[in-house]
Amino acid sequence: VLSDYYLEGKVCIPFVRKIKQHFPDLPVIVLSGSLGEESVVEVMRAGVQDFVLKNSLTRLYPAVEREVKEYY
């Protein structure tokens, strides 16, 4: 799952928790324009495998590739 940090003006944490509740092994990667240290911790505690800053999108493909390999 690829998710922006903000979904419809709200943070993605409840969305991520719901995904993990129903599909605990499904990898989730969050994209963000900027993510502070506290937000990173909160996202990781919710079960996100990785996050990618939008100004570093070159990291997106390797992150997706790694999570797909680990999932399958």
XYZ file of C-alpha atoms in Angstrom:
72
model
C 0.000 0.000 0.000
C 1.266 3.456 -0.885
C -0.321 6.261 1.093
C 0.223 9.944 1.424
C 0.695 11.098 5.007
C -2.338 13.372 4.658
C -5.526 11.809 3.315
C -8.409 14.198 2.782
C -6.870 16.643 5.260
C -6.292 14.005 7.966
C -3.204 12.046 8.910
C -3.058 8.476 7.619
C -2.497 6.773 11.004
C -6.090 5.498 11.485
C -6.102 4.262 7.876
C -2.816 2.411 8.399
C -4.044 0.846 11.645
C -7.204 -0.400 9.934
C -5.174 -1.944 7.097
C -2.857 -3.635 9.591
C -5.811 -4.912 11.614
C -7.241 -6.729 8.585
C -4.023 -7.453 6.663
C -1.148 -7.480 9.186
C 1.485 -8.672 6.699
C 0.595 -6.213 3.930
C 3.434 -3.695 3.545
C 2.593 -0.002 3.826
C 4.802 2.841 2.607
C 3.922 6.436 3.431
C 4.833 9.438 1.275
C 5.171 12.894 2.769
C 6.317 16.341 1.780
C 7.847 16.743 5.216
C 7.712 14.487 8.212
C 8.945 15.506 11.651
C 10.632 13.072 14.010
C 7.512 12.634 16.169
C 5.385 11.895 13.110
C 7.911 9.332 11.868
C 7.745 7.520 15.207
C 3.939 7.585 15.188
C 3.774 6.251 11.624
C 6.242 3.463 12.359
C 4.346 2.462 15.511
C 1.184 2.209 13.404
C 2.935 -0.483 11.349
C 4.371 1.334 8.346
C 7.371 -0.442 6.833
C 8.920 2.657 5.292
C 8.322 6.299 4.480
C 9.625 8.345 1.588
C 9.894 12.106 1.429
C 8.434 13.591 -1.730
C 11.670 15.481 -2.399
C 13.473 12.083 -2.412
C 11.222 10.102 -4.730
C 14.243 8.244 -6.093
C 13.933 6.186 -2.872
C 10.378 5.106 -3.762
C 11.182 2.405 -6.311
C 13.799 0.661 -4.095
C 11.431 0.824 -1.108
C 8.552 -0.714 -3.097
C 10.839 -3.338 -4.620
C 12.183 -4.339 -1.183
C 8.710 -4.615 0.361
C 7.341 -6.639 -2.566
C 10.281 -9.076 -2.303
C 9.757 -9.446 1.447
C 5.989 -9.892 1.071
C 6.275 -12.608 -1.567
